Coordinates of C-alpha atoms and ligand atoms in Angstrom, one line a residue:
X1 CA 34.7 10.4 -11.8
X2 CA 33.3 7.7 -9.2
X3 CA 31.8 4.4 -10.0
X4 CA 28.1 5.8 -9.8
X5 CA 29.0 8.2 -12.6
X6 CA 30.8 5.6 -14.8
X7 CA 27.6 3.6 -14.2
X8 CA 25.0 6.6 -14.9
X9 CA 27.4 7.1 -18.2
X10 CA 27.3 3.7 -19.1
X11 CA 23.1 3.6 -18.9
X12 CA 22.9 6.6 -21.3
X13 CA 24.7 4.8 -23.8
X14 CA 22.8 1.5 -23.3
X15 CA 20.0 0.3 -25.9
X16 CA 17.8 -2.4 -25.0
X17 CA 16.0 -5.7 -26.3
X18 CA 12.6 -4.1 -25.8
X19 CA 11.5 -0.6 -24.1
X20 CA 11.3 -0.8 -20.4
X21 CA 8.3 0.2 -19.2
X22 CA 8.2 3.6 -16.9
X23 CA 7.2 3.5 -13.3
X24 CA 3.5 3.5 -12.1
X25 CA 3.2 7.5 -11.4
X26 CA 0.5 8.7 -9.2
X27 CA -0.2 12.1 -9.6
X28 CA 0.3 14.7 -6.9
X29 CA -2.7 17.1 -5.7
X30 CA -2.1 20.4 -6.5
X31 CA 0.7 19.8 -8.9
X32 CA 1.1 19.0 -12.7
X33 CA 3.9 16.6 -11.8
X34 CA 3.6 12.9 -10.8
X35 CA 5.0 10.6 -8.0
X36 CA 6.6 7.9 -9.8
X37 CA 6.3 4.7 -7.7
X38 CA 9.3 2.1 -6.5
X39 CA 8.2 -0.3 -3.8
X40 CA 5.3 -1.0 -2.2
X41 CA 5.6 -2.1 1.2
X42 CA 2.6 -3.4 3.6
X43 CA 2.1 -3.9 7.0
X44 CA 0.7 -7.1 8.6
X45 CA -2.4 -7.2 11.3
X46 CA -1.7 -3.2 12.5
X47 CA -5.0 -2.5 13.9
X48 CA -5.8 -4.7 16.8
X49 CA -9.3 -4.8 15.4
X50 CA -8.3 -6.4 12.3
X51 CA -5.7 -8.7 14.1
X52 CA -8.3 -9.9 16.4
X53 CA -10.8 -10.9 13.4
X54 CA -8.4 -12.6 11.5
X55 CA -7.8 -15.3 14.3
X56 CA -4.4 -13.3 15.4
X57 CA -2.5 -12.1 18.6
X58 CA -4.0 -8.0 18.8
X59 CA -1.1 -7.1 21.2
X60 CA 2.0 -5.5 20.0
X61 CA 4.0 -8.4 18.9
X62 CA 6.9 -7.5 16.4
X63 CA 5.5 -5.7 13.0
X64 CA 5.7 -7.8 10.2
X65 CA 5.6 -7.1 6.2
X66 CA 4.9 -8.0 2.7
X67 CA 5.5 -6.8 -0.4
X68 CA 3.7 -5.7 -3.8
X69 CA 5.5 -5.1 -7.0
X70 CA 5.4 -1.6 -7.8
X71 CA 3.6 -2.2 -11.1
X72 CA 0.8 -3.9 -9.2
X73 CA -0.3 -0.4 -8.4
X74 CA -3.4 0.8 -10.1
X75 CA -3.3 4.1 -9.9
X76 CA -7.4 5.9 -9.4
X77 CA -8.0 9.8 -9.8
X78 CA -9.2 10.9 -6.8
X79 CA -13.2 11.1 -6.8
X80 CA -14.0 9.8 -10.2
X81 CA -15.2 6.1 -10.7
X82 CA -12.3 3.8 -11.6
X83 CA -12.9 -0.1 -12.7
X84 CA -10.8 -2.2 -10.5
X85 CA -10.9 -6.1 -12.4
X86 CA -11.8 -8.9 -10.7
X87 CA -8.6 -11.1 -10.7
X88 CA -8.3 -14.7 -11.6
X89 CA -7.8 -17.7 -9.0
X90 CA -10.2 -16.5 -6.6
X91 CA -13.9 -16.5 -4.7
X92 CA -13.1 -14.4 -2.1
X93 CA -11.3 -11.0 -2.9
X94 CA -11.3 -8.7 -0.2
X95 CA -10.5 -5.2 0.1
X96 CA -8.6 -3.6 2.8
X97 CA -8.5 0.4 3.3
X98 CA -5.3 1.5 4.1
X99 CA -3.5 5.1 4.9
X100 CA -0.7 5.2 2.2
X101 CA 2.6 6.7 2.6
X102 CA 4.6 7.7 -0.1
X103 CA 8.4 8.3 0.5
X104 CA 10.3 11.2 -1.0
X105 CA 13.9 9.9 0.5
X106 CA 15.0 6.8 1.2
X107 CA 18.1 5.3 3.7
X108 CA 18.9 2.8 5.7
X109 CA 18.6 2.2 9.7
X110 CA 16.3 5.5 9.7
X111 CA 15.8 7.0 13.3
X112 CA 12.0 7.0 14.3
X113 CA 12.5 10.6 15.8
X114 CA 13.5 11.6 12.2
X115 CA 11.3 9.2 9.9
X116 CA 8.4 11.4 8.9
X117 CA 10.7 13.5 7.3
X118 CA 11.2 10.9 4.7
X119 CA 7.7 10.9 3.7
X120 CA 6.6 13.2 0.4
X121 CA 2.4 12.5 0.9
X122 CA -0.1 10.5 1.9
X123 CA -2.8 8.7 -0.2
X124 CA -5.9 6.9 0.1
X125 CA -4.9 2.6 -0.6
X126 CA -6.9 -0.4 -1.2
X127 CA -4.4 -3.3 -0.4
X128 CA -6.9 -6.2 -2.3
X129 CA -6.6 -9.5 -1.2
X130 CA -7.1 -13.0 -2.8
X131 CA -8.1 -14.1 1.5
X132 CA -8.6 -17.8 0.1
X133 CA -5.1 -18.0 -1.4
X134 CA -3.8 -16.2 1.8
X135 CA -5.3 -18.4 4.2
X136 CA -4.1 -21.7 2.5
X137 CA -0.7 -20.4 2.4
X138 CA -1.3 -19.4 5.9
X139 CA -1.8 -23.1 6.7
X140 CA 0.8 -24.6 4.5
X141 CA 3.5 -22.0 5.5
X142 CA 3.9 -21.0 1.9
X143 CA 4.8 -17.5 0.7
X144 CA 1.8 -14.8 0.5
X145 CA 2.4 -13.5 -3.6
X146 CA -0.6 -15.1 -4.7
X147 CA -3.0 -13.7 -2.0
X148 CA -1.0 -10.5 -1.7
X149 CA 1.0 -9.3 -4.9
X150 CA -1.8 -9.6 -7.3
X151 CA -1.6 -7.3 -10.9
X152 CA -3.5 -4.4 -9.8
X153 CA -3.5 -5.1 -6.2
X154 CA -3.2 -1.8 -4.5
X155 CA -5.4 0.2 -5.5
X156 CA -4.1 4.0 -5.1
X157 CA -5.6 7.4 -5.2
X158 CA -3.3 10.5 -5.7
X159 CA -0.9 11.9 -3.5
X160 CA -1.3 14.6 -1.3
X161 CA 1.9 16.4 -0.3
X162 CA 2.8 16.2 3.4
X163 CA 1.9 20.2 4.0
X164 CA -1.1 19.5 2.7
X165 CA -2.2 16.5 4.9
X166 CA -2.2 17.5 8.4
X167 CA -4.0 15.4 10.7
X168 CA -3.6 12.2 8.7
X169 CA -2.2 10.2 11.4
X170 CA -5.0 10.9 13.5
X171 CA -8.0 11.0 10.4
X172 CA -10.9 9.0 10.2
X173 CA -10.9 6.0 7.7
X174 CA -13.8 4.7 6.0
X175 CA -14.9 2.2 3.4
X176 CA -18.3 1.9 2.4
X177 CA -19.1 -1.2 -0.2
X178 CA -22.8 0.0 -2.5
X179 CA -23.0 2.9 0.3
X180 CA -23.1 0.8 3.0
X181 CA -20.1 0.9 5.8
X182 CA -17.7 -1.6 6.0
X183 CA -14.7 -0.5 7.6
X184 CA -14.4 2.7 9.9
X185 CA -11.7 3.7 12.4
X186 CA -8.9 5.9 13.1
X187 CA -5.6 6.2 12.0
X188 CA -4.5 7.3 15.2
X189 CA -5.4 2.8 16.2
X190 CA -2.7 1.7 14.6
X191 CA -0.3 -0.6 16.7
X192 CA 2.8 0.4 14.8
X193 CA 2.9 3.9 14.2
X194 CA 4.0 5.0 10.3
X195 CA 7.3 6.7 11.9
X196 CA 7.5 3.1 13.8
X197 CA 7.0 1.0 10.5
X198 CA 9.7 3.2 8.8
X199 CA 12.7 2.8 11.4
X200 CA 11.6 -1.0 11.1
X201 CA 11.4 -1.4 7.4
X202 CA 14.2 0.9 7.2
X203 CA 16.6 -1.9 9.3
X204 CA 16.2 -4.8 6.5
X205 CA 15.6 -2.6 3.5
X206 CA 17.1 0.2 1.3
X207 CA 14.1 2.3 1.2
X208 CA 13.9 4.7 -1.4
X209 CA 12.3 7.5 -2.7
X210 CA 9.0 6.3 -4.9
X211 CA 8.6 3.9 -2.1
X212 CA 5.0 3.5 -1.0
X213 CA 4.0 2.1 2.6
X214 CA 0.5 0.6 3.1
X215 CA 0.0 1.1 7.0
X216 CA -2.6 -1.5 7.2
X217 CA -6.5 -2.0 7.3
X218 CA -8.6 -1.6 10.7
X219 CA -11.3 -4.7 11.0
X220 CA -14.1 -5.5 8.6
X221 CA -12.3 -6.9 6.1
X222 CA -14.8 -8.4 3.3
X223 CA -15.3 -10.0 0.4
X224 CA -16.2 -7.9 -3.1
X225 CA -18.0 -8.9 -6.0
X226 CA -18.5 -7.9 -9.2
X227 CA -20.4 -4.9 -9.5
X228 CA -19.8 -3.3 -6.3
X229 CA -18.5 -0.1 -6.2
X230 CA -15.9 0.6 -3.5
X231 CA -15.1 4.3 -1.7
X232 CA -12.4 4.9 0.2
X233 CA -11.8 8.2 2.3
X234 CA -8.7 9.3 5.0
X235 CA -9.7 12.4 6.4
X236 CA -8.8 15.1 3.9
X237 CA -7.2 13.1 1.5
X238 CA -9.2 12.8 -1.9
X239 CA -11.3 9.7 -2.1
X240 CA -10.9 6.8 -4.2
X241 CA -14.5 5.0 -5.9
X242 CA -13.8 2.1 -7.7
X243 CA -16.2 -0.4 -9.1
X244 CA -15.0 -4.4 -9.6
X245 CA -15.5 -5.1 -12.9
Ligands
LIG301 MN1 -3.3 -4.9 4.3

């Protein structure tokens, strides 16, 4: 009987002062059962496109990350409209299409050669962005929760399993805001490849499985208003459409 038993043993007998909530669970293509989500990990300035317009270095300087609470996910069947609110405290909201990982097993000081095998599917993210909040704690060297870590900030369509999704690292991305195109590139740009951002990630954090990674947004980054309607596509991966409400 080890200590994790004695734990697990203890947790079945525990009641509690009010009903935790379950995770956020995204469902899985192809499969009645659902990805229930941990972490959410994202990526700083990985396309030099997007580094470049947001006034930053676009050379490969050392990757750097944020975090959004898992229950900030809001979680959009793939194709049909979703209504994504407009949040509080801002007048510029932006969105920012991103290639999501989700991990299936989790470690510590992964190896890049062997990182891709920690990764269960890949979905379609919008990683939205109070960029007036960000930029003043840019400026006053304050933490990035209120720009970043917003209730319902990443916006995420299902998961597609791994042998499912081939060619996802090298897919097309594109965001079109009311049908017109906002962001388009490749997912083959990024400056820190996802097996890259995993070994990284992987040397300060646990990782574990339910852990999402948003790989970061290419350039044309804008703001949203309500009443636009958002759609999101990665190559094969089933497309998100949200509208701000
Ligand atoms: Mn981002």
């Amino acid at each position: 009987y080890g200590a994790q038993q004695r734990q697990d043993s203890v947790n079945m007998t525990k009641t509690y002062v009010f009903s935790p909530k379950p995770p956020v669970a995204l469902p899985v293509v192809g499969s009645a059962k659902f990805f229930p989500v941990r972490r959410v990990y994202c990526i700083g300035r990985n396309y030099a496109s997007h580094a470049r317009e947001m006034g930053g270095n676009p050379d490969r300087e050392p990757p750097f990350f944020f975090m959004k609470p898992g229950d900030a996910v809001q979680c959009v069947a793939g194709g049909k409209l979703a209504t994504h609110p407009y949040p509080p405290g801002t007048s510029d909201y932006h969105h920012e299409l991103e290639l999501v990982a989700a991990l299936r097993k989790g470690g510590r000081d992964i190896a890049e050669a062997d990182a891709l095998s920690h990764v269960f599917g890949y979905a379609v993210g919008l990683d939205m962005t109070r960029r007036d909040r960000q930029a003043e704690a840019k400026k006053l060297q304050r933490p990035w929760e209120v720009g970043k870590s917003g209730d319902q900030s990443a916006i995420v369509g299902p998961v597609t399993p791994t042998s499912k999704a081939g060619g996802v690292l090298s897919a097309k991305l594109e965001l079109t805001v009311n049908n017109d195109i906002r962001q388009q590139a490749t997912t083959a740009d990024m400056i820190w490849s996802l097996a890259e951002q995993i070994a990284v990630l992987s040397q300060y954090f646990t990782l574990a499985p339910g852990d999402l990674i948003m790989t970061g947004t290419p350039e044309g980054v804008a703001a949203v208003k309500q009443g636009d309607v958002m759609e999101g596509r990665i190559g094969d991966l089933q497309p998100i459409r949200v509208r701000v409400g």
